[in-house]
CSV table of C-alpha atoms and ligand atoms in Angstrom, one decimal:
chain,number,residue,atom,x,y,z
O,1,MET,CA,208.8,329.4,-185.3
O,2,TYR,CA,205.8,328.8,-187.6
O,3,PRO,CA,203.7,331.8,-188.6
O,4,ASP,CA,200.6,329.5,-188.7
O,5,SER,CA,201.4,327.2,-185.8
O,6,ASP,CA,198.1,327.9,-183.9
O,7,SER,CA,196.1,326.5,-186.8
O,8,CYS,CA,198.0,323.3,-187.0
O,9,ARG,CA,199.4,320.5,-184.9
O,10,ILE,CA,203.2,320.0,-185.1
O,11,VAL,CA,204.5,316.6,-184.0
O,12,PRO,CA,208.3,316.6,-183.2
O,13,ARG,CA,210.6,313.9,-184.7
O,14,ASP,CA,210.8,311.8,-181.6
O,15,GLN,CA,207.0,311.6,-181.3
O,16,HIS,CA,206.1,310.1,-184.7
O,17,GLY,CA,207.2,307.0,-186.5
O,18,ILE,CA,208.6,308.4,-189.7
O,19,SER,CA,212.2,307.5,-190.4
O,20,ARG,CA,214.3,308.8,-193.3
O,21,ALA,CA,215.4,305.2,-193.8
O,22,ASN,CA,211.9,304.4,-195.2
O,23,ILE,CA,211.9,307.3,-197.7
O,24,SER,CA,213.3,306.7,-201.1
O,25,GLU,CA,216.8,308.1,-201.7
O,26,ASN,CA,215.5,310.1,-204.7
O,27,ALA,CA,212.7,311.7,-202.7
O,28,LEU,CA,215.3,312.7,-200.1
O,29,LYS,CA,217.5,314.1,-202.7
O,30,VAL,CA,214.7,316.3,-204.0
O,31,LEU,CA,213.6,317.3,-200.5
O,32,TYR,CA,217.1,318.3,-199.4
O,33,ARG,CA,218.0,320.1,-202.7
O,34,LEU,CA,214.9,322.3,-202.5
O,35,LYS,CA,215.6,323.1,-198.9
O,36,GLN,CA,219.2,324.1,-199.8
O,37,GLU,CA,217.9,326.4,-202.4
O,38,GLY,CA,215.9,328.2,-199.7
O,39,TYR,CA,212.5,326.8,-200.4
O,40,GLN,CA,210.0,325.1,-198.1
O,41,SER,CA,210.3,321.4,-198.8
O,42,LEU,CA,207.9,318.8,-197.4
O,43,LEU,CA,206.8,315.3,-198.1
O,44,VAL,CA,203.0,315.1,-198.4
O,45,GLY,CA,200.0,312.9,-199.3
O,46,GLY,CA,200.1,309.1,-199.5
O,47,GLY,CA,203.8,308.9,-198.7
O,48,VAL,CA,203.4,310.5,-195.3
O,49,ARG,CA,200.1,308.7,-194.7
O,50,ASP,CA,201.6,305.3,-195.5
O,51,LEU,CA,204.8,305.9,-193.5
O,52,LEU,CA,202.7,306.8,-190.5
O,53,LEU,CA,200.7,303.6,-190.9
O,54,GLY,CA,203.9,301.5,-191.3
O,55,ARG,CA,203.0,300.7,-194.9
O,56,GLU,CA,205.4,300.9,-197.8
O,57,PRO,CA,204.5,304.1,-199.8
O,58,LYS,CA,203.7,303.6,-203.5
O,59,ASP,CA,205.3,306.8,-204.5
O,60,PHE,CA,206.5,310.1,-202.9
O,61,ASP,CA,205.0,313.5,-203.5
O,62,VAL,CA,206.8,316.7,-202.5
O,63,ALA,CA,205.1,320.0,-201.7
O,64,THR,CA,207.0,323.3,-201.9
O,65,ASP,CA,206.6,327.0,-202.2
O,66,ALA,CA,208.9,327.0,-205.3
O,67,ARG,CA,207.0,327.6,-208.5
O,68,PRO,CA,207.1,324.9,-211.2
O,69,GLU,CA,209.6,327.0,-213.2
O,70,ASP,CA,211.8,327.3,-210.2
O,71,VAL,CA,211.7,323.6,-209.6
O,72,ARG,CA,212.8,323.0,-213.2
O,73,ARG,CA,215.7,325.4,-212.8
O,74,VAL,CA,216.9,323.4,-209.7
O,75,PHE,CA,216.7,320.0,-211.3
O,76,ARG,CA,218.1,319.1,-214.7
O,77,ASN,CA,216.0,315.9,-214.8
O,78,CYS,CA,212.7,317.7,-214.5
O,79,ARG,CA,209.7,318.0,-216.7
O,80,LEU,CA,206.6,320.2,-216.2
O,81,ILE,CA,203.4,318.4,-216.9
O,82,GLY,CA,199.6,319.0,-216.6
O,83,ARG,CA,197.2,321.7,-217.6
O,84,ARG,CA,194.6,321.2,-214.9
O,85,PHE,CA,197.3,321.1,-212.3
O,86,ARG,CA,200.8,322.2,-213.3
O,87,LEU,CA,203.3,319.8,-211.7
O,88,ALA,CA,207.0,319.2,-211.8
O,89,HIS,CA,208.2,315.6,-212.4
O,90,VAL,CA,211.7,314.9,-211.3
O,91,HIS,CA,212.9,311.8,-213.1
O,92,PHE,CA,215.4,309.3,-211.7
O,93,GLY,CA,215.4,306.4,-214.1
O,94,PRO,CA,212.0,304.6,-213.5
O,95,GLU,CA,211.2,306.6,-210.3
O,96,ILE,CA,209.4,309.9,-210.6
O,97,ILE,CA,209.2,312.3,-207.7
O,98,GLU,CA,206.2,314.6,-208.1
O,99,VAL,CA,206.8,318.1,-206.9
O,100,ALA,CA,203.7,320.4,-206.5
O,101,THR,CA,203.6,324.0,-205.6
O,102,PHE,CA,201.4,325.0,-202.6
O,103,ARG,CA,197.9,325.7,-203.9
O,104,GLY,CA,195.1,327.7,-202.5
O,105,GLY,CA,191.4,326.7,-202.7
O,106,GLY,CA,190.3,325.5,-199.3
O,107,GLY,CA,187.7,328.2,-198.9
O,108,GLU,CA,184.9,329.2,-201.2
O,109,LEU,CA,185.9,328.5,-204.7
O,110,GLU,CA,185.8,331.2,-207.2
O,111,ASP,CA,186.5,331.3,-210.9
O,112,ASP,CA,189.3,333.5,-212.0
O,113,GLY,CA,192.2,333.5,-214.4
O,114,GLU,CA,194.1,330.7,-212.6
O,115,ARG,CA,191.1,328.6,-211.5
O,116,HIS,CA,188.3,327.7,-213.8
O,117,LEU,CA,185.1,326.1,-212.6
O,118,GLU,CA,182.4,324.5,-214.8
O,119,ASN,CA,179.1,323.6,-213.0
O,120,GLY,CA,181.0,323.7,-209.7
O,121,MET,CA,183.7,321.4,-211.0
O,122,ILE,CA,187.3,322.5,-211.0
O,123,VAL,CA,188.7,322.2,-214.5
O,124,ARG,CA,191.8,324.2,-214.0
O,125,ASP,CA,193.6,325.1,-210.8
O,126,ASN,CA,196.9,326.8,-210.8
O,127,LEU,CA,196.2,329.3,-208.0
O,128,TYR,CA,199.1,329.2,-205.7
O,129,GLY,CA,198.7,329.6,-201.9
O,130,THR,CA,200.3,329.1,-198.5
O,131,ARG,CA,201.1,325.8,-197.0
O,132,GLU,CA,198.0,325.9,-194.9
O,133,GLU,CA,195.8,326.6,-197.9
O,134,ASP,CA,197.6,323.8,-199.7
O,135,ALA,CA,196.6,321.4,-196.9
O,136,LEU,CA,193.0,322.5,-196.9
O,137,ARG,CA,192.4,322.1,-200.6
O,138,ARG,CA,193.5,318.4,-200.5
O,139,ASP,CA,190.9,315.6,-200.4
O,140,PHE,CA,191.0,313.6,-197.2
O,141,THR,CA,192.4,314.7,-193.9
O,142,VAL,CA,194.8,311.7,-193.8
O,143,ASN,CA,196.2,312.8,-197.2
O,144,ALA,CA,196.9,316.3,-195.9
O,145,LEU,CA,199.8,315.5,-193.6
O,146,TYR,CA,203.3,316.9,-194.2
O,147,TYR,CA,206.7,315.7,-193.2
O,148,ASN,CA,209.0,318.7,-193.0
O,149,ILE,CA,212.6,318.0,-194.1
O,150,ALA,CA,213.8,321.1,-192.3
O,151,ASP,CA,213.2,319.8,-188.8
O,152,PHE,CA,211.7,316.3,-189.4
O,153,THR,CA,208.3,317.2,-187.8
O,154,VAL,CA,204.9,316.1,-189.0
O,155,ILE,CA,202.4,318.9,-189.6
O,156,ASP,CA,198.7,318.4,-189.4
O,157,TYR,CA,196.2,321.2,-190.4
O,158,ALA,CA,193.1,319.2,-190.8
O,159,GLY,CA,192.9,316.6,-188.0
O,160,GLY,CA,194.4,313.9,-190.2
O,161,LEU,CA,196.5,312.3,-187.4
O,162,GLU,CA,193.4,311.7,-185.3
O,163,ASP,CA,191.6,310.2,-188.3
O,164,LEU,CA,194.6,308.1,-189.1
O,165,GLN,CA,194.5,306.7,-185.6
O,166,ALA,CA,190.7,306.0,-185.9
O,167,GLY,CA,191.0,304.4,-189.4
O,168,ARG,CA,188.6,307.1,-190.7
O,169,LEU,CA,188.4,308.7,-194.1
O,170,ARG,CA,187.1,312.2,-193.9
O,171,LEU,CA,186.9,314.9,-196.5
O,172,ILE,CA,188.5,318.2,-195.4
O,173,GLY,CA,185.9,320.9,-194.7
O,174,ASP,CA,182.4,320.8,-193.6
O,175,ASP,CA,180.6,320.4,-196.9
O,176,PRO,CA,181.4,316.9,-198.4
O,177,GLU,CA,178.9,317.4,-201.2
O,178,ARG,CA,180.7,320.5,-202.4
O,179,ARG,CA,184.0,318.6,-202.3
O,180,TYR,CA,182.6,315.8,-204.4
O,181,ARG,CA,181.0,318.3,-206.8
O,182,GLU,CA,184.3,320.2,-207.2
O,183,ASP,CA,186.0,316.9,-208.2
O,184,PRO,CA,183.8,313.8,-208.5
O,185,VAL,CA,186.9,311.6,-208.8
O,186,ARG,CA,187.1,312.1,-205.0
O,187,MET,CA,184.3,309.6,-204.8
O,188,LEU,CA,186.5,307.0,-206.4
O,189,ARG,CA,189.4,308.0,-204.2
O,190,ALA,CA,187.2,307.5,-201.1
O,191,VAL,CA,186.5,303.9,-202.3
O,192,ARG,CA,190.1,303.3,-203.2
O,193,PHE,CA,191.5,304.4,-199.8
O,194,ALA,CA,188.7,302.6,-197.9
O,195,ALA,CA,189.6,299.4,-199.8
O,196,LYS,CA,193.3,299.7,-199.7
O,197,LEU,CA,193.7,300.9,-196.1
O,198,GLY,CA,190.7,299.1,-194.6
O,199,PHE,CA,189.4,302.5,-193.4
O,200,ASN,CA,185.8,303.5,-192.8
O,201,ILE,CA,184.4,306.3,-194.7
O,202,ASP,CA,183.0,309.0,-192.3
O,203,PRO,CA,179.2,308.8,-192.5
O,204,ASP,CA,178.8,312.4,-193.7
O,205,CYS,CA,181.2,311.6,-196.6
O,206,GLU,CA,179.7,308.2,-197.2
O,207,ARG,CA,176.1,309.4,-197.5
O,208,PRO,CA,176.4,311.4,-200.7
O,209,LEU,CA,178.2,308.7,-202.6
O,210,ARG,CA,175.2,306.8,-203.9
O,211,ALA,CA,173.1,310.0,-204.4
O,212,TRP,CA,175.9,311.8,-206.3
O,213,SER,CA,177.3,308.9,-208.3
O,214,SER,CA,176.0,310.3,-211.5
O,215,LEU,CA,178.5,313.2,-211.2
O,216,LEU,CA,181.1,310.8,-212.5
O,217,GLY,CA,179.4,311.2,-215.9
O,218,GLY,CA,181.0,314.7,-216.1
O,219,VAL,CA,184.5,313.5,-215.6
O,220,PRO,CA,186.7,313.0,-218.8
O,221,ALA,CA,186.8,309.3,-219.7
O,222,ALA,CA,190.6,309.4,-219.9
O,223,ARG,CA,190.9,310.5,-216.3
O,224,LEU,CA,188.5,307.8,-215.2
O,225,PHE,CA,190.7,305.2,-216.9
O,226,GLU,CA,193.6,306.3,-214.7
O,227,GLU,CA,191.4,306.2,-211.6
O,228,VAL,CA,189.8,302.9,-212.3
O,229,LEU,CA,193.2,301.4,-212.9
O,230,LYS,CA,194.6,302.8,-209.6
O,231,LEU,CA,191.6,301.4,-207.8
O,232,LEU,CA,191.5,297.9,-209.3
O,233,HIS,CA,195.3,297.6,-209.5
O,234,SER,CA,195.8,298.7,-205.9
O,235,GLY,CA,196.2,295.2,-204.5
O,236,ALA,CA,192.7,295.6,-203.0
O,237,GLY,CA,190.8,295.5,-206.3
O,238,LEU,CA,188.2,292.9,-205.3
O,239,VAL,CA,187.1,294.9,-202.2
O,240,GLY,CA,187.3,298.1,-204.3
O,241,PHE,CA,185.0,296.5,-206.9
O,242,GLU,CA,182.5,295.4,-204.3
O,243,LYS,CA,182.5,298.9,-202.8
O,244,LEU,CA,182.0,300.5,-206.2
O,245,ARG,CA,179.0,298.4,-206.7
O,246,HIS,CA,177.8,299.0,-203.1
O,247,TYR,CA,177.7,302.8,-203.8
O,248,ASP,CA,176.3,302.3,-207.3
O,249,LEU,CA,179.5,304.0,-208.7
O,250,PHE,CA,180.3,300.9,-210.8
O,251,ARG,CA,177.2,301.5,-212.9
O,252,GLN,CA,178.6,304.9,-213.9
O,253,LEU,CA,181.9,303.4,-215.0
O,254,PHE,CA,180.8,300.1,-216.6
O,255,PRO,CA,177.1,300.4,-217.4
O,256,ALA,CA,176.9,297.3,-219.6
O,257,THR,CA,178.6,295.1,-217.1
O,258,GLU,CA,176.5,296.4,-214.2
O,259,GLU,CA,173.4,295.7,-216.3
O,260,CYS,CA,174.5,292.0,-216.7
O,261,LEU,CA,175.5,291.6,-213.1
O,262,ALA,CA,172.3,293.2,-211.8
O,263,HIS,CA,170.0,291.0,-213.8
O,264,GLU,CA,171.8,287.7,-213.6
O,265,ASP,CA,170.1,284.6,-212.2
O,266,HIS,CA,173.3,282.5,-212.3
O,267,ALA,CA,176.3,283.3,-210.2
O,268,PHE,CA,179.0,282.8,-212.7
O,269,PRO,CA,179.4,286.4,-214.2
O,270,ILE,CA,179.9,287.9,-210.7
O,271,THR,CA,182.1,284.9,-209.7
O,272,PHE,CA,184.1,285.4,-212.8
O,273,VAL,CA,184.9,289.0,-212.2
O,274,SER,CA,185.4,288.5,-208.5
O,275,ARG,CA,187.8,285.6,-209.0
O,276,GLY,CA,189.7,287.4,-211.7
O,277,LEU,CA,190.1,290.4,-209.4
O,278,ALA,CA,191.2,288.2,-206.5
O,279,ASN,CA,193.9,286.7,-208.8
O,280,THR,CA,195.0,290.1,-209.8
O,281,ASP,CA,195.2,291.2,-206.2
O,282,ARG,CA,197.3,288.1,-205.4
O,283,ARG,CA,199.6,288.8,-208.4
O,284,ILE,CA,200.2,292.4,-207.2
O,285,GLN,CA,200.9,291.2,-203.6
O,286,GLU,CA,203.4,288.8,-205.1
O,287,ASP,CA,205.0,291.5,-207.2
O,288,LYS,CA,204.0,289.8,-210.4
O,289,PRO,CA,203.2,291.8,-213.5
O,290,VAL,CA,199.5,292.7,-214.2
O,291,THR,CA,198.1,294.3,-217.3
O,292,PRO,CA,195.1,296.6,-217.8
O,293,ALA,CA,194.3,294.6,-220.9
O,294,PHE,CA,193.4,291.5,-218.8
O,295,LEU,CA,191.6,293.6,-216.3
O,296,PHE,CA,189.3,295.2,-218.8
O,297,ALA,CA,188.9,291.9,-220.7
O,298,LEU,CA,187.6,290.5,-217.4
O,299,LEU,CA,185.3,293.4,-216.6
O,300,LEU,CA,183.7,293.6,-220.0
O,301,TRP,CA,183.5,289.9,-220.8
O,302,GLU,CA,179.9,289.3,-219.7
O,303,PRO,CA,178.4,291.9,-222.1
O,304,VAL,CA,180.7,290.7,-224.8
O,305,ARG,CA,179.8,287.0,-224.2
O,306,ARG,CA,176.0,287.8,-224.3
O,307,ARG,CA,176.3,289.8,-227.5
O,308,PHE,CA,178.4,287.0,-229.0
O,309,PHE,CA,175.7,284.5,-228.5
O,310,THR,CA,173.0,286.8,-230.0
O,311,LEU,CA,175.2,287.2,-233.1
O,312,VAL,CA,175.9,283.5,-233.3
O,313,ASP,CA,172.2,282.8,-233.1
O,314,ARG,CA,171.7,285.2,-236.0
O,315,GLY,CA,174.1,283.0,-238.0
O,316,LEU,CA,177.5,284.7,-237.7
O,317,GLU,CA,180.6,282.5,-237.5
O,318,PRO,CA,182.0,282.4,-234.0
O,319,HIS,CA,185.1,284.4,-234.9
O,320,ASP,CA,183.2,287.1,-236.7
O,321,ALA,CA,180.6,287.2,-233.9
O,322,MET,CA,183.4,287.7,-231.3
O,323,VAL,CA,185.1,290.5,-233.3
O,324,GLN,CA,181.8,292.3,-233.7
O,325,ALA,CA,180.6,291.8,-230.1
O,326,GLY,CA,184.0,293.0,-228.8
O,327,GLY,CA,183.9,296.0,-231.0
O,328,GLU,CA,180.4,297.0,-230.0
O,329,VAL,CA,180.9,296.6,-226.3
O,330,LEU,CA,184.2,298.5,-226.5
O,331,SER,CA,182.9,301.4,-228.4
O,332,ALA,CA,180.0,301.9,-226.0
O,333,GLN,CA,182.4,301.6,-223.1
O,334,LEU,CA,184.9,304.2,-224.4
O,335,SER,CA,182.4,307.1,-223.7
O,336,ARG,CA,182.6,306.2,-220.0
O,337,VAL,CA,186.1,305.0,-219.2
O,338,SER,CA,188.5,305.3,-222.1
O,339,ILE,CA,190.9,302.4,-222.7
O,340,PRO,CA,194.0,303.3,-224.7
O,341,LYS,CA,194.6,301.3,-227.8
O,342,ARG,CA,197.7,299.6,-226.5
O,343,PHE,CA,195.4,297.9,-224.0
O,344,SER,CA,192.2,297.6,-225.9
O,345,LEU,CA,193.9,295.7,-228.8
O,346,PRO,CA,195.3,292.9,-226.6
O,347,MET,CA,192.1,292.9,-224.7
O,348,ARG,CA,190.1,292.2,-227.8
O,349,GLU,CA,192.6,289.5,-228.8
O,350,VAL,CA,192.0,287.7,-225.5
O,351,TRP,CA,188.3,287.6,-226.4
O,352,GLU,CA,188.8,286.7,-230.0
O,353,LEU,CA,190.9,283.7,-229.1
O,354,GLN,CA,188.3,282.2,-226.9
O,355,PRO,CA,186.3,280.5,-229.7
O,356,ARG,CA,189.5,279.2,-231.1
O,357,PHE,CA,190.1,277.1,-228.0
O,358,GLU,CA,187.2,274.9,-229.2
O,359,GLN,CA,189.1,273.7,-232.2
O,360,LEU,CA,191.2,270.7,-231.1
O,361,ASP,CA,191.9,269.0,-234.4
O,362,GLY,CA,194.7,269.3,-237.0
O,363,LYS,CA,197.0,272.3,-237.0
O,364,GLN,CA,194.7,274.8,-235.2
O,365,PRO,CA,195.8,274.1,-231.6
O,366,HIS,CA,199.5,274.3,-232.6
O,367,ARG,CA,198.8,277.7,-234.3
O,368,LEU,CA,196.9,279.0,-231.4
O,369,ALA,CA,199.6,277.9,-228.9
O,370,ALA,CA,202.1,280.0,-230.9
O,371,HIS,CA,199.9,283.1,-230.8
O,372,PRO,CA,201.6,286.0,-228.8
O,373,ARG,CA,198.4,286.4,-226.8
O,374,PHE,CA,198.0,282.7,-226.1
O,375,ARG,CA,199.0,282.7,-222.5
O,376,ALA,CA,196.7,285.5,-221.4
O,377,ALA,CA,193.8,283.9,-223.4
O,378,TYR,CA,194.5,280.5,-221.9
O,379,ASP,CA,194.5,282.1,-218.4
O,380,PHE,CA,191.2,283.7,-219.3
O,381,LEU,CA,189.8,280.3,-220.5
O,382,VAL,CA,190.8,278.6,-217.2
O,383,LEU,CA,189.1,281.4,-215.2
O,384,ARG,CA,185.9,280.9,-217.3
O,385,ALA,CA,186.1,277.2,-216.7
O,386,GLU,CA,186.6,277.6,-213.0
O,387,CYS,CA,183.4,279.6,-212.8
O,388,GLY,CA,181.4,277.0,-214.8
O,389,GLU,CA,181.0,279.3,-217.8
O,390,ALA,CA,183.4,277.3,-220.1
O,391,ASP,CA,183.9,273.5,-220.3
O,392,PRO,CA,186.4,272.4,-217.6
O,393,GLU,CA,187.4,269.5,-219.8
O,394,LEU,CA,188.3,271.9,-222.5
O,395,ALA,CA,190.5,273.9,-220.2
O,396,ASP,CA,192.1,270.7,-218.9
O,397,TRP,CA,192.8,269.6,-222.5
O,398,TRP,CA,194.7,272.8,-223.1
O,399,THR,CA,196.6,272.5,-219.8
O,400,ARG,CA,197.7,269.0,-220.9
O,401,PHE,CA,198.5,270.2,-224.4
O,402,GLN,CA,200.8,272.8,-223.1
O,403,GLU,CA,202.6,270.4,-220.8
O,404,ALA,CA,202.9,267.7,-223.6
O,405,SER,CA,206.0,267.2,-225.7
O,406,GLY,CA,205.9,267.8,-229.4
O,407,LEU,CA,205.1,264.2,-230.3
O,408,ASP,CA,202.4,263.9,-227.7
O,409,ARG,CA,200.9,267.1,-229.0
O,410,GLU,CA,200.6,265.5,-232.4
O,411,GLY,CA,198.8,262.6,-230.8
O,412,MET,CA,196.3,264.9,-229.1
O,413,THR,CA,195.4,266.7,-232.3
O,414,GLY,CA,195.9,264.0,-234.9
O,415,PRO,CA,193.2,262.1,-236.9
O,416,ALA,CA,192.7,259.6,-234.1
O,417,ARG,CA,191.0,262.3,-232.1
O,418,LYS,CA,187.4,261.9,-232.0
O,419,LYS,CA,185.7,265.0,-233.4
O,420,ARG,CA,184.8,267.1,-230.5
O,421,ARG,CA,181.5,268.9,-230.2
O,422,ARG,CA,181.4,272.3,-228.9
O,423,ARG,CA,179.7,272.7,-225.6
O,424,ARG,CA,178.1,276.0,-225.3
O,425,PRO,CA,178.9,278.0,-222.3
O,426,ARG,CA,176.1,278.0,-219.8
O,427,ALA,CA,173.6,280.8,-219.8
O,428,GLY,CA,170.8,281.5,-217.3
O,429,PRO,CA,167.2,280.8,-218.2
O,430,GLY,CA,166.0,283.7,-220.3
O,431,GLY,CA,169.6,284.8,-220.7
O,432,GLU,CA,171.0,285.1,-224.2
O,433,GLY,CA,172.0,281.7,-225.6
O,434,ALA,CA,169.6,279.8,-223.2
O,435,GLU,CA,167.4,278.5,-226.0
O,436,THR,CA,170.2,276.9,-227.9
O,437,ARG,CA,172.1,275.5,-225.0
O,438,GLY,CA,173.5,272.1,-225.8
O,439,LYS,CA,173.4,272.6,-229.5
O,440,PRO,CA,176.3,271.1,-231.4
O,441,SER,CA,179.2,273.2,-232.4
O,442,THR,CA,178.6,276.2,-234.6
O,443,GLY,CA,181.5,275.2,-236.7
O,444,GLY,CA,185.2,274.6,-236.6
O,445,ARG,CA,186.2,277.6,-238.5
O,446,ASP,CA,189.7,279.0,-237.9
O,447,GLY,CA,189.3,282.2,-236.0
O,448,GLY,CA,192.6,283.7,-237.0
C,501,ATP,P1,198.7,306.7,-203.5
C,501,ATP,O1,199.2,305.9,-202.4
C,501,ATP,O2,197.7,305.9,-204.3
C,501,ATP,O3,199.7,307.4,-204.3
C,501,ATP,P2,198.0,309.4,-202.7
C,501,ATP,O4,197.2,309.9,-201.5
C,501,ATP,O5,199.4,309.7,-202.6
C,501,ATP,O6,197.8,307.8,-202.8
C,501,ATP,P3,198.0,310.7,-205.2
C,501,ATP,O7,197.0,310.5,-206.3
C,501,ATP,O8,199.4,310.3,-205.4
C,501,ATP,O9,197.3,309.9,-204.0
C,501,ATP,O10,197.9,312.2,-204.8
C,501,ATP,C1,198.8,312.8,-203.9
C,501,ATP,C2,198.1,313.8,-202.9
C,501,ATP,O11,197.5,314.8,-203.7
C,501,ATP,C3,196.9,313.2,-202.2
C,501,ATP,O12,197.4,312.5,-201.0
C,501,ATP,C4,196.1,314.4,-201.9
C,501,ATP,O13,196.6,315.1,-200.8
C,501,ATP,C5,196.2,315.2,-203.2
C,501,ATP,N1,195.2,314.9,-204.1
C,501,ATP,C6,195.2,314.0,-205.1
C,501,ATP,N2,194.1,313.9,-205.8
C,501,ATP,C7,193.3,314.9,-205.3
C,501,ATP,C8,192.0,315.3,-205.6
C,501,ATP,N3,191.3,314.8,-206.6
C,501,ATP,N4,191.5,316.3,-204.8
C,501,ATP,C9,192.2,316.8,-203.8
C,501,ATP,N5,193.4,316.5,-203.5
C,501,ATP,C10,194.0,315.5,-204.2
C,502,MG,MG1,200.9,309.3,-204.1
């Protein structure tokens, strides 16, 4: 029945747990339609893996022997994307079903017209292949399982079912280092799946991670942005962050932050990032919105904060110091992990509003509370205060201010208010800002 059936394990429909009831209607539409047109049509990747684990898949990927142009002919609502990998995206409102043509590349990689390598790294791969070849060029065995819509079987070419059962992440093939070299992002994917699924990374695949972490330096910053986001917005961001640091991958992505975390006598910078990520994980689990702007504000805050104090000590006004510190840290960061402007602008606003929380007199608090980024900036302040880096009384004041009625707000900010002195956020001995700790406020200048 299958020309390649001795090289794979085929599990009949009554012996696996995948039910069509758990597959999105749109994915089923795509699968059936391709089959009707005479093509092979299978669900693959995270969708199959998660369904077999009894988890809700994040999205559904389809594999087929139809070429991207064929897929476009079959679906009106289809767009072809990608240069590195040409893919068809079939759009159903907000849901996109990704349809990929079987690709070759499991064996020794060669450079030719359709596949282009640079220093062993795949930079273009549009060499089509058989279904088996398609399975073997995938990253982890558990990501190379297929669900065939023709007969509802599960097909396993790489031992993924056994690894799934064992909770083990294993790269396909017998040379993990070569697989990481071909595509260093697989190192981040290893961390992501280990964190998200609670799987162990196979020792042979785990060993090269630390040694090869610098390979990430060769990956375009825009691609790393996507991967970092998937990892830290996976719902298991805190564990992902800890694993990234464990394998020294974090340093490649956020060198300035790692520098601060590695040489920190006080616990609050790591507490701050960890708590922020735990909050983010909770929000994702509760289906609340999260934004990359807040995530990156969190990750880069410690280098920004330190630079801020250096600049304030040199005599800059707090607002100017924060603008400059944010700009410097961001521009250094962009060479590693790019952050699109639509996220970096609000991220910088969250930082730039922080010194303004110190101004509690007159019209300033009212203006600040009306700022479009106020809520995110306030959440950021509360997090800082929880970690002992900002004044908890200040955060409480702002909590009360928000809850107060208009008249009470006037009372909180009116002339009766005793002039408040800025308490400088704590810094470790020898850390920037340590020598001026406890100094009075550097001024009540309006930051906006
Ligand atoms: P998620 O649940 O996060 O979507 P996923 O495994 O589906 O996880 P995708 O990024 O959607 O991940 O990729 C779909 C599939 O494409 C993967 O399961 C894997 O088979 C293959 N794949 C993705 N990225 C790579 C890569 N860098 N190298 C090899 N195969 C990959
Ligand atoms: Mg997927």
